[in-house]
Tab-separated table of C-alpha atoms and ligand atoms in Angstrom:
chain	number	residue	atom	x	y	z
A	27	UNK	CA	0.051	0.099	-0.086
A	28	UNK	CA	1.606	3.388	-1.121
A	29	UNK	CA	-1.306	6.049	-0.509
A	30	UNK	CA	-0.861	9.953	-1.102
A	31	UNK	CA	-3.168	11.986	1.483
A	32	UNK	CA	-3.431	15.447	2.914
A	33	UNK	CA	-3.109	14.016	6.230
A	34	UNK	CA	-2.725	10.574	8.178
A	35	UNK	CA	-4.053	9.709	11.507
A	36	UNK	CA	-2.126	6.925	13.089
A	37	UNK	CA	-4.233	5.053	15.880
A	38	UNK	CA	-7.863	4.995	16.449
A	39	UNK	CA	-8.462	4.667	20.081
A	40	UNK	CA	-10.374	7.512	22.022
A	41	UNK	CA	-8.133	10.093	20.849
A	42	UNK	CA	-8.123	9.081	17.360
A	43	UNK	CA	-11.900	8.523	17.288
A	44	UNK	CA	-12.239	11.782	18.840
A	45	UNK	CA	-10.327	13.465	16.114
A	46	UNK	CA	-12.957	12.244	13.797
A	47	UNK	CA	-15.747	13.406	15.739
A	48	UNK	CA	-14.064	16.733	15.990
A	49	UNK	CA	-13.667	17.003	12.275
A	50	UNK	CA	-17.126	15.837	11.703
A	51	UNK	CA	-18.418	18.628	14.151
A	52	UNK	CA	-16.058	21.337	12.298
A	53	UNK	CA	-17.665	20.287	8.862
A	54	UNK	CA	-21.117	20.724	10.393
A	55	UNK	CA	-20.546	24.026	11.976
A	56	UNK	CA	-18.104	25.744	9.797
A	57	UNK	CA	-19.106	28.517	7.211
A	58	UNK	CA	-17.855	28.667	3.508
A	59	UNK	CA	-14.826	28.721	2.666
A	60	UNK	CA	-13.666	26.980	5.723
A	61	UNK	CA	-16.459	24.345	5.583
A	62	UNK	CA	-14.722	23.289	2.138
A	63	UNK	CA	-11.227	22.979	3.804
A	64	UNK	CA	-12.604	20.880	6.738
A	65	UNK	CA	-14.587	18.621	4.537
A	66	UNK	CA	-11.553	18.183	2.064
A	67	UNK	CA	-9.531	17.144	5.175
A	68	UNK	CA	-12.260	14.670	6.169
A	69	UNK	CA	-12.558	13.424	2.543
A	70	UNK	CA	-8.810	12.710	2.168
A	71	UNK	CA	-8.054	11.726	5.795
A	72	UNK	CA	-6.309	8.157	6.080
A	73	UNK	CA	-6.621	6.466	9.468
A	74	UNK	CA	-4.021	3.681	10.230
A	75	UNK	CA	-5.068	1.154	12.927
A	76	UNK	CA	-2.789	-1.654	14.294
A	77	UNK	CA	-5.721	-3.739	15.664
A	78	UNK	CA	-8.381	-5.310	13.786
A	79	UNK	CA	-10.799	-2.655	14.849
A	80	UNK	CA	-10.801	0.730	16.025
A	81	UNK	CA	-11.602	1.715	19.787
A	82	UNK	CA	-8.192	1.386	21.716
A	83	UNK	CA	-8.299	0.412	25.382
A	84	UNK	CA	-10.707	2.435	27.249
A	85	UNK	CA	-13.458	0.069	27.497
A	86	UNK	CA	-11.396	-2.881	28.490
A	87	UNK	CA	-10.539	-1.219	32.153
A	88	UNK	CA	-12.569	-3.129	34.544
A	89	UNK	CA	-13.571	-0.135	36.691
A	90	UNK	CA	-16.516	2.543	36.914
A	91	UNK	CA	-16.242	5.617	34.455
A	92	UNK	CA	-15.153	8.761	36.107
A	93	UNK	CA	-17.035	10.677	33.559
A	94	UNK	CA	-20.643	11.594	33.613
A	95	UNK	CA	-23.215	10.719	30.827
A	96	UNK	CA	-23.691	13.998	29.416
A	97	UNK	CA	-19.716	14.568	29.509
A	98	UNK	CA	-19.381	11.551	27.413
A	99	UNK	CA	-21.801	12.660	24.777
A	100	UNK	CA	-20.945	16.166	24.786
A	101	UNK	CA	-18.971	16.443	21.528
A	102	UNK	CA	-21.896	14.748	19.522
A	103	UNK	CA	-23.705	17.267	17.654
A	104	UNK	CA	-27.084	17.311	16.389
A	105	UNK	CA	-27.644	16.242	12.739
A	106	UNK	CA	-24.234	14.278	12.568
A	107	UNK	CA	-23.873	10.624	11.884
A	108	UNK	CA	-23.530	10.394	15.922
A	109	UNK	CA	-26.697	12.297	16.897
A	110	UNK	CA	-28.985	9.055	17.081
A	111	UNK	CA	-26.143	7.197	19.111
A	112	UNK	CA	-26.275	9.986	21.580
A	113	UNK	CA	-29.860	10.039	21.922
A	114	UNK	CA	-29.967	6.442	22.408
A	115	UNK	CA	-26.993	6.368	24.943
A	116	UNK	CA	-29.020	9.268	27.030
A	117	UNK	CA	-32.240	7.188	26.933
A	118	UNK	CA	-30.672	4.213	28.609
A	119	UNK	CA	-31.347	4.479	32.452
A	120	UNK	CA	-28.119	2.801	33.647
A	121	UNK	CA	-26.310	5.808	32.020
A	122	UNK	CA	-27.588	8.257	34.751
A	123	UNK	CA	-26.875	6.076	37.677
A	124	UNK	CA	-23.974	7.812	39.506
A	125	UNK	CA	-21.467	5.008	38.193
A	126	UNK	CA	-21.158	3.120	34.853
A	127	UNK	CA	-18.529	0.658	34.029
A	128	UNK	CA	-16.332	1.648	31.469
A	129	UNK	CA	-16.855	-1.708	29.716
A	130	UNK	CA	-20.340	-0.614	29.647
A	131	UNK	CA	-19.667	2.699	28.007
A	132	UNK	CA	-17.108	1.152	25.720
A	133	UNK	CA	-20.190	-1.128	24.577
A	134	UNK	CA	-22.934	1.601	24.549
A	135	UNK	CA	-20.812	4.287	23.044
A	136	UNK	CA	-17.037	3.476	22.002
A	137	UNK	CA	-17.866	0.419	19.950
A	138	UNK	CA	-21.028	2.011	17.986
A	139	UNK	CA	-18.850	5.174	17.242
A	140	UNK	CA	-16.108	3.169	15.959
A	141	UNK	CA	-18.549	1.331	13.872
A	142	UNK	CA	-19.890	4.510	12.333
A	143	UNK	CA	-16.160	5.944	11.857
A	144	UNK	CA	-15.259	2.713	10.067
A	145	UNK	CA	-18.177	3.110	7.715
A	146	UNK	CA	-17.518	6.730	7.331
A	147	UNK	CA	-13.980	6.216	6.453
A	148	UNK	CA	-14.139	3.276	4.195
A	149	UNK	CA	-11.319	2.146	2.128
A	150	UNK	CA	-9.623	5.200	4.100
A	151	UNK	CA	-9.166	3.139	7.361
A	152	UNK	CA	-6.319	0.797	7.133
A	153	UNK	CA	-6.766	-1.729	9.967
A	154	UNK	CA	-4.238	-4.500	11.181
A	155	UNK	CA	-1.422	-2.384	9.911
A	156	UNK	CA	0.867	-1.255	12.488
A	157	UNK	CA	3.081	1.763	11.691
A	158	UNK	CA	6.803	1.126	12.881
A	159	UNK	CA	8.441	4.405	11.917
A	160	UNK	CA	7.715	7.704	10.448
A	161	UNK	CA	9.907	9.897	8.238
A	162	UNK	CA	9.215	13.494	8.164
A	163	UNK	CA	10.823	16.099	5.831
A	164	UNK	CA	9.801	19.582	4.887
A	165	UNK	CA	6.696	18.857	2.977
A	166	UNK	CA	6.017	15.169	3.497
A	167	UNK	CA	5.230	12.652	6.429
A	168	UNK	CA	5.687	8.869	5.443
A	169	UNK	CA	4.514	6.147	7.569
A	170	UNK	CA	6.064	2.663	7.053
A	171	UNK	CA	4.676	-0.832	8.276
A	172	UNK	CA	6.159	-3.833	9.688
A	173	UNK	CA	8.023	-4.932	6.680
A	174	UNK	CA	9.572	-1.523	6.363
A	175	UNK	CA	7.005	-0.831	3.161
A	176	UNK	CA	5.901	2.627	2.751
A	177	UNK	CA	2.238	2.839	3.863
A	178	UNK	CA	0.859	6.492	3.190
A	179	UNK	CA	2.574	9.505	2.220
A	180	UNK	CA	0.882	12.784	3.301
A	181	UNK	CA	1.498	16.810	4.182
A	182	UNK	CA	0.487	16.164	7.720
A	183	UNK	CA	0.272	13.518	10.256
A	184	UNK	CA	-1.673	13.057	13.603
A	185	UNK	CA	-0.184	10.485	16.023
A	186	UNK	CA	-2.834	9.085	18.483
A	187	UNK	CA	-0.870	5.970	19.448
A	188	UNK	CA	-1.832	5.553	23.369
A	189	UNK	CA	0.399	5.373	26.038
A	190	UNK	CA	2.613	2.721	27.543
A	191	UNK	CA	4.034	2.081	31.103
A	192	UNK	CA	7.580	1.442	31.778
A	193	UNK	CA	9.110	-0.448	34.777
A	194	UNK	CA	10.811	2.061	37.223
A	195	UNK	CA	14.225	1.669	37.759
A	196	UNK	CA	14.119	1.295	41.459
A	197	UNK	CA	11.315	-1.396	41.115
A	198	UNK	CA	13.666	-3.934	39.123
A	199	UNK	CA	14.545	-6.079	41.893
A	200	UNK	CA	10.701	-6.862	42.253
A	201	UNK	CA	9.952	-6.858	38.643
A	202	UNK	CA	8.823	-10.554	38.724
A	203	UNK	CA	5.866	-9.442	41.069
A	204	UNK	CA	4.938	-5.904	39.398
A	205	UNK	CA	2.057	-5.424	37.282
A	206	UNK	CA	1.083	-2.044	35.598
A	207	UNK	CA	-2.046	-0.084	36.103
A	208	UNK	CA	-3.282	-0.762	32.615
A	209	UNK	CA	-2.978	-4.633	32.624
A	210	UNK	CA	-4.218	-4.623	36.454
A	211	UNK	CA	-7.030	-2.823	35.624
A	212	UNK	CA	-8.188	-5.049	32.781
A	213	UNK	CA	-7.525	-8.430	34.285
A	214	UNK	CA	-10.717	-10.591	34.485
A	215	UNK	CA	-9.003	-13.557	36.288
A	216	UNK	CA	-7.438	-13.330	39.749
A	217	UNK	CA	-5.584	-16.541	39.354
A	218	UNK	CA	-3.011	-14.854	37.189
A	219	UNK	CA	-1.632	-12.840	40.219
A	220	UNK	CA	1.103	-13.985	42.408
A	221	UNK	CA	-0.696	-16.233	45.226
A	222	UNK	CA	1.841	-16.154	47.861
A	223	UNK	CA	1.256	-14.612	51.165
A	224	UNK	CA	1.734	-10.812	51.296
A	225	UNK	CA	0.341	-7.445	51.030
A	226	UNK	CA	-0.489	-5.561	48.193
A	227	UNK	CA	1.597	-2.505	47.182
A	228	UNK	CA	0.498	0.250	45.068
A	229	UNK	CA	3.160	2.771	43.965
A	230	UNK	CA	1.565	6.349	43.419
A	231	UNK	CA	-1.182	7.940	44.800
A	232	UNK	CA	-2.753	8.986	41.338
A	233	UNK	CA	-6.367	8.660	40.232
A	234	UNK	CA	-5.514	5.024	38.666
A	235	UNK	CA	-4.034	4.104	42.059
A	236	UNK	CA	-7.123	5.045	43.894
A	237	UNK	CA	-9.040	2.855	41.195
A	238	UNK	CA	-6.811	0.041	41.713
A	239	UNK	CA	-7.372	0.060	45.498
A	240	UNK	CA	-11.108	0.373	44.689
A	241	UNK	CA	-11.125	-2.742	42.449
A	242	UNK	CA	-9.526	-4.761	44.956
A	243	UNK	CA	-12.023	-3.868	47.458
A	244	UNK	CA	-15.208	-3.841	45.553
A	245	UNK	CA	-14.709	-5.948	42.237
A	246	UNK	CA	-15.874	-9.487	43.233
A	247	UNK	CA	-12.971	-10.806	40.852
A	248	UNK	CA	-10.454	-9.644	43.111
A	249	UNK	CA	-11.765	-9.061	46.544
A	250	UNK	CA	-11.050	-12.746	47.433
A	251	UNK	CA	-7.764	-12.337	46.440
A	252	UNK	CA	-7.418	-9.106	48.397
A	253	UNK	CA	-9.218	-10.396	51.482
A	254	UNK	CA	-6.891	-10.451	54.542
A	255	UNK	CA	-4.152	-8.548	52.836
A	256	UNK	CA	-2.898	-5.247	53.704
A	257	UNK	CA	-3.237	-2.710	51.086
A	258	UNK	CA	-0.656	0.043	51.095
A	259	UNK	CA	-0.552	2.639	48.815
A	260	UNK	CA	3.079	4.501	48.561
A	261	UNK	CA	2.338	8.424	48.413
A	262	UNK	CA	5.150	10.415	47.469
A	263	UNK	CA	3.091	13.697	46.846
A	264	UNK	CA	1.405	14.293	50.385
A	265	UNK	CA	-1.371	16.415	48.638
A	266	UNK	CA	-4.093	14.396	47.320
A	267	UNK	CA	-6.455	16.521	45.095
A	268	UNK	CA	-10.148	15.764	44.697
A	269	UNK	CA	-12.299	17.301	41.942
A	270	UNK	CA	-15.162	18.976	44.186
A	271	UNK	CA	-16.980	21.966	45.087
A	272	UNK	CA	-15.303	24.649	47.351
A	273	UNK	CA	-17.779	23.556	50.035
A	274	UNK	CA	-16.660	19.944	49.759
A	275	UNK	CA	-13.127	20.783	50.357
A	276	UNK	CA	-13.980	22.938	53.063
A	277	UNK	CA	-16.386	20.220	54.983
A	278	UNK	CA	-13.619	17.743	54.592
A	279	UNK	CA	-10.545	19.823	55.204
A	280	UNK	CA	-8.721	19.523	51.813
A	281	UNK	CA	-6.393	22.285	51.162
A	282	UNK	CA	-6.849	24.340	47.951
A	283	UNK	CA	-5.830	27.935	46.867
A	284	UNK	CA	-8.748	30.162	46.237
A	285	UNK	CA	-7.365	31.619	42.861
A	286	UNK	CA	-5.276	28.938	41.513
A	287	UNK	CA	-6.721	25.674	42.226
A	288	UNK	CA	-10.554	26.824	41.374
A	289	UNK	CA	-11.937	26.670	37.713
A	290	UNK	CA	-13.178	30.096	36.741
A	291	UNK	CA	-15.664	28.223	34.359
A	292	UNK	CA	-17.044	25.535	36.302
A	293	UNK	CA	-16.188	26.833	40.006
A	294	UNK	CA	-14.773	23.562	40.855
A	295	UNK	CA	-11.893	22.964	42.484
A	296	UNK	CA	-8.939	20.751	40.832
A	297	UNK	CA	-11.598	20.385	37.859
A	298	UNK	CA	-8.685	18.968	35.826
A	299	UNK	CA	-6.255	16.967	38.283
A	300	UNK	CA	-8.683	15.832	41.086
A	301	UNK	CA	-9.685	12.426	41.607
A	302	UNK	CA	-13.303	11.701	40.697
A	303	UNK	CA	-16.237	9.282	41.592
A	304	UNK	CA	-14.850	5.906	43.052
A	305	UNK	CA	-11.378	7.258	43.578
A	306	UNK	CA	-12.512	10.267	45.260
A	307	UNK	CA	-14.858	8.476	47.459
A	308	UNK	CA	-12.258	6.067	48.443
A	309	UNK	CA	-9.714	8.689	49.677
A	310	UNK	CA	-12.566	10.489	51.422
A	311	UNK	CA	-13.407	7.271	53.418
A	312	UNK	CA	-9.925	6.160	54.087
A	313	UNK	CA	-8.945	9.905	55.120
A	314	UNK	CA	-12.179	9.582	57.670
A	315	UNK	CA	-10.970	6.362	58.931
A	316	UNK	CA	-13.851	4.518	57.428
A	317	UNK	CA	-12.054	2.395	55.078
A	318	UNK	CA	-9.381	0.887	57.311
A	319	UNK	CA	-7.965	-1.844	54.622
A	320	UNK	CA	-6.276	0.883	52.575
A	321	UNK	CA	-2.862	2.756	54.223
A	322	UNK	CA	-1.458	5.713	52.693
A	323	UNK	CA	2.308	5.402	53.496
A	324	UNK	CA	4.253	8.649	52.782
A	325	UNK	CA	7.553	8.187	50.878
A	326	UNK	CA	10.435	10.223	49.667
A	327	UNK	CA	11.715	7.789	47.355
A	328	UNK	CA	11.051	4.150	46.416
A	329	UNK	CA	14.551	2.798	48.279
A	330	UNK	CA	12.816	3.962	51.292
A	331	UNK	CA	10.078	1.342	50.740
A	332	UNK	CA	12.613	-1.441	50.632
A	333	UNK	CA	10.719	-3.813	53.386
A	334	UNK	CA	7.574	-3.025	52.173
A	335	UNK	CA	8.572	-4.137	48.621
A	336	UNK	CA	10.007	-7.134	50.320
A	337	UNK	CA	6.992	-8.197	52.188
A	338	UNK	CA	4.533	-7.781	49.366
A	339	UNK	CA	2.963	-10.444	47.244
A	340	UNK	CA	1.833	-7.917	44.477
A	341	UNK	CA	3.248	-4.648	43.461
A	342	UNK	CA	0.980	-2.367	41.336
A	343	UNK	CA	2.806	0.347	39.777
A	344	UNK	CA	0.782	3.399	38.754
A	345	UNK	CA	3.066	6.072	38.035
A	346	UNK	CA	1.607	7.395	34.839
A	347	UNK	CA	2.093	6.535	30.881
A	348	UNK	CA	4.472	7.663	28.298
A	349	UNK	CA	3.160	8.127	24.674
A	350	UNK	CA	3.457	4.663	22.605
A	351	UNK	CA	5.175	6.717	19.464
A	352	UNK	CA	6.684	4.881	16.338
A	353	UNK	CA	10.294	5.931	15.537
A	354	UNK	CA	10.423	9.366	14.297
A	355	UNK	CA	13.215	10.797	11.992
A	356	UNK	CA	13.175	14.518	10.677
A	357	UNK	CA	15.324	14.710	7.611
A	358	UNK	CA	17.112	11.539	8.452
A	359	UNK	CA	17.843	12.711	12.043
A	360	UNK	CA	16.133	10.350	14.840
A	361	UNK	CA	14.098	12.789	16.813
A	362	UNK	CA	13.562	12.362	20.729
A	363	UNK	CA	10.128	13.546	20.908
A	364	UNK	CA	9.035	15.732	23.664
A	365	UNK	CA	5.539	14.531	25.052
A	366	UNK	CA	4.527	17.895	26.055
A	367	UNK	CA	2.809	20.720	24.133
A	368	UNK	CA	0.447	23.548	24.027
A	369	UNK	CA	-1.355	22.985	20.834
A	370	UNK	CA	-0.643	19.137	20.079
A	371	UNK	CA	2.334	19.884	18.162
A	372	UNK	CA	5.580	17.520	18.948
A	373	UNK	CA	8.969	18.656	19.035
A	374	UNK	CA	12.465	17.509	19.627
A	375	UNK	CA	13.507	17.356	23.014
A	376	UNK	CA	17.134	18.462	22.024
A	377	UNK	CA	16.544	21.266	19.863
A	378	UNK	CA	13.177	22.051	21.410
A	379	UNK	CA	12.055	22.937	17.533
A	380	UNK	CA	8.659	21.892	16.354
A	381	UNK	CA	8.648	18.941	14.252
A	382	UNK	CA	6.910	20.182	11.117
A	383	UNK	CA	3.251	18.868	10.341
A	384	UNK	CA	3.270	16.201	13.124
A	385	UNK	CA	0.743	16.321	15.762
A	386	UNK	CA	-0.245	14.219	18.549
A	387	UNK	CA	-2.573	13.674	21.492
A	388	UNK	CA	-3.994	10.992	23.738
A	389	UNK	CA	-2.551	8.975	26.518
A	390	UNK	CA	0.816	10.074	27.715
A	391	UNK	CA	1.084	13.156	25.594
A	392	UNK	CA	0.573	16.301	27.958
A	393	UNK	CA	-1.761	18.920	26.450
A	394	UNK	CA	-3.144	21.523	28.606
A	395	UNK	CA	-6.191	22.558	26.774
A	396	UNK	CA	-7.349	26.084	26.215
A	397	UNK	CA	-10.482	28.070	26.877
A	398	UNK	CA	-13.282	26.618	28.942
A	399	UNK	CA	-11.404	23.090	29.239
A	400	UNK	CA	-8.330	25.045	30.666
A	401	UNK	CA	-9.711	24.380	34.365
A	402	UNK	CA	-7.692	25.741	37.298
A	403	UNK	CA	-4.395	27.754	36.808
A	404	UNK	CA	-2.641	25.282	38.964
A	405	UNK	CA	-3.194	22.377	36.547
A	406	UNK	CA	-0.148	21.471	34.828
A	407	UNK	CA	-0.635	18.021	33.929
A	408	UNK	CA	-1.932	15.998	30.932
A	409	UNK	CA	-5.740	16.252	29.944
A	410	UNK	CA	-6.519	12.449	29.191
A	411	UNK	CA	-10.162	11.619	28.254
A	412	UNK	CA	-13.554	11.810	26.491
A	413	UNK	CA	-14.228	15.464	27.566
A	414	UNK	CA	-11.347	17.536	26.634
A	415	UNK	CA	-10.100	15.142	23.551
A	416	UNK	CA	-13.007	16.252	21.096
A	417	UNK	CA	-14.114	19.423	22.585
A	418	UNK	CA	-10.805	20.974	23.281
A	419	UNK	CA	-7.620	19.497	22.007
A	420	UNK	CA	-8.769	17.917	18.533
A	421	UNK	CA	-10.378	21.053	17.291
A	422	UNK	CA	-6.991	23.097	18.040
A	423	UNK	CA	-4.830	20.534	15.892
A	424	UNK	CA	-7.592	20.534	13.009
A	425	UNK	CA	-7.234	24.355	12.493
A	426	UNK	CA	-3.901	24.149	12.480
A	427	UNK	CA	-3.954	21.100	9.708
A	428	UNK	CA	-6.141	23.010	7.443
A	429	UNK	CA	-3.610	26.016	7.332
A	430	UNK	CA	-1.629	26.056	3.935
B	3	FAD	C1	-6.910	3.228	34.293
B	3	FAD	C2	-7.559	4.452	33.293
B	3	FAD	C3	-8.933	4.928	33.414
B	3	FAD	C4	-9.451	5.849	32.774
B	3	FAD	N1	-10.866	6.247	33.069
B	3	FAD	C5	-11.284	7.391	31.966
B	3	FAD	C6	-12.482	7.646	32.228
B	3	FAD	O1	-13.253	7.122	32.862
B	3	FAD	N2	-13.012	8.518	31.560
B	3	FAD	C7	-12.254	9.186	30.429
B	3	FAD	O2	-12.789	10.309	29.783
B	3	FAD	N3	-11.066	8.794	30.330
B	3	FAD	C8	-10.241	7.848	31.218
B	3	FAD	N4	-9.027	7.501	31.207
B	3	FAD	C9	-8.188	8.159	29.861
B	3	FAD	C10	-8.739	7.205	28.753
B	3	FAD	O3	-8.551	6.185	29.015
B	3	FAD	C11	-7.118	7.664	27.659
B	3	FAD	O4	-6.940	8.901	27.733
B	3	FAD	C12	-7.802	7.188	26.754
B	3	FAD	O5	-8.365	5.829	26.415
B	3	FAD	C13	-6.546	7.079	25.588
B	3	FAD	O6	-7.071	6.821	24.446
B	3	FAD	P1	-5.760	6.880	23.505
B	3	FAD	O7	-6.509	6.983	21.840
B	3	FAD	O8	-4.649	7.805	23.625
B	3	FAD	O9	-5.320	5.344	23.561
B	3	FAD	P2	-5.461	4.144	23.139
B	3	FAD	O10	-6.997	3.689	23.455
B	3	FAD	O11	-4.698	2.967	23.791
B	3	FAD	O12	-5.768	3.855	21.614
B	3	FAD	C14	-4.544	3.602	20.804
B	3	FAD	C15	-4.728	3.022	19.527
B	3	FAD	O13	-3.764	3.281	18.561
B	3	FAD	C16	-3.474	1.947	18.106
B	3	FAD	N5	-1.951	2.039	17.838
B	3	FAD	C17	-1.047	2.363	18.864
B	3	FAD	N6	0.359	2.472	18.237
B	3	FAD	C18	0.018	2.221	16.817
B	3	FAD	C19	1.131	2.066	15.846
B	3	FAD	N7	2.030	2.214	15.852
B	3	FAD	N8	0.413	1.808	14.414
B	3	FAD	C20	-1.050	1.791	14.372
B	3	FAD	N9	-1.726	1.602	15.237
B	3	FAD	C21	-1.251	2.083	16.728
B	3	FAD	C22	-3.629	0.966	19.203
B	3	FAD	O14	-3.925	-0.309	18.472
B	3	FAD	C23	-5.066	1.458	19.525
B	3	FAD	O15	-6.357	1.316	18.764
B	3	FAD	C24	-8.803	6.638	31.820
B	3	FAD	C25	-7.170	6.061	31.793
B	3	FAD	C26	-6.727	5.150	32.746
B	3	FAD	C27	-5.378	4.481	32.342
């Protein structure tokens, strides 16, 4: 396959699907002459996906969504191929319950969206095709497949390849009993976990860490495994942030800065950075002493926790994702790509210079959205998920793609 296009999209998980939704929205909302440009971008878009179907990993996590029903469908406009699906979703009584599982969100939203996008893109969606490297030159972006064959040549490229987790060097001596957040939250079979006596140690105190602890306590698949074991969370940052109202924060003695930590749009404290739903409820229960099975253990460095690591039967590393990028060269020179940007542009770490015509977002790529989705001033992390991707991140990238 050697196809020429204006833009290629690599990866069609949540981020890649959100990119296509945002582009469909742009076509619908824009006036001429921009409308034509968006339509031309959509018509010529080629999407490449390594898996046999689009959709990515979100629906595989065996936990509840941290997002509300209206947030999940907030990007699906009227009179687009997605509007009936949105209405059907919102009619399901279970989506309005306070908690809905991610596999259910996957079944009710992600899979049908992936199906619509599959038929929308038709032959322009290449499935079962892994991109192993990309070559960028001044006016051309080329993707290559697993036999180093040229796949697609385009003027612009958007990488939405998801994220990966790498074992922390300090955990190397305990690697046999260490699992990562992603696989742990996808596990459907506790017999795959190490069965010797000992505690369960969660490294990190992020949203994922509390989700992992929540799963151990509440998911029937894992609660028997966890029964009678100490669950210890190693906490480097003493401040656990919660997404909540200022009143809730005051009532629960949660520290925050009145100016920097409150979102001017929503009025919520730590709108972007804070724990939500199950993870938030669990933290409050631990803090109040109602949930005694989980203990937070402060640590300055992992080496401080050697005895806890030795005594653990299972270690769950929840320390974040790095973007899962193919090898990238610019004019023949390999680029070490900076995984943080303002507008989705990717740059070389060494020179700091943006790599021309190359953009990326999704798990592991840190973008702080603009405008209403910016959240609190103090927010400096990545914006993951179904709310900012199609509403704030992808639209900014699309507007750069249609510039000549
Ligand atoms: C535990 C956990 C819980 C979360 N819960 C929520 C939540 O409740 N609500 C929410 O909004 N967000 C949530 N998030 C965030 C959300 O899951 C992620 O931001 C989102 O799923 C990431 O989507 P993605 O498209 O970046 O990655 P993925 O879903 O991993 O998709 C990447 C896609 O790219 C393809 N791909 C990768 N490399 C290549 C290649 N070289 N060539 C071709 N194809 C390739 C893969 O096959 C895959 O389909 C959660 C994240 C985690 C870790």
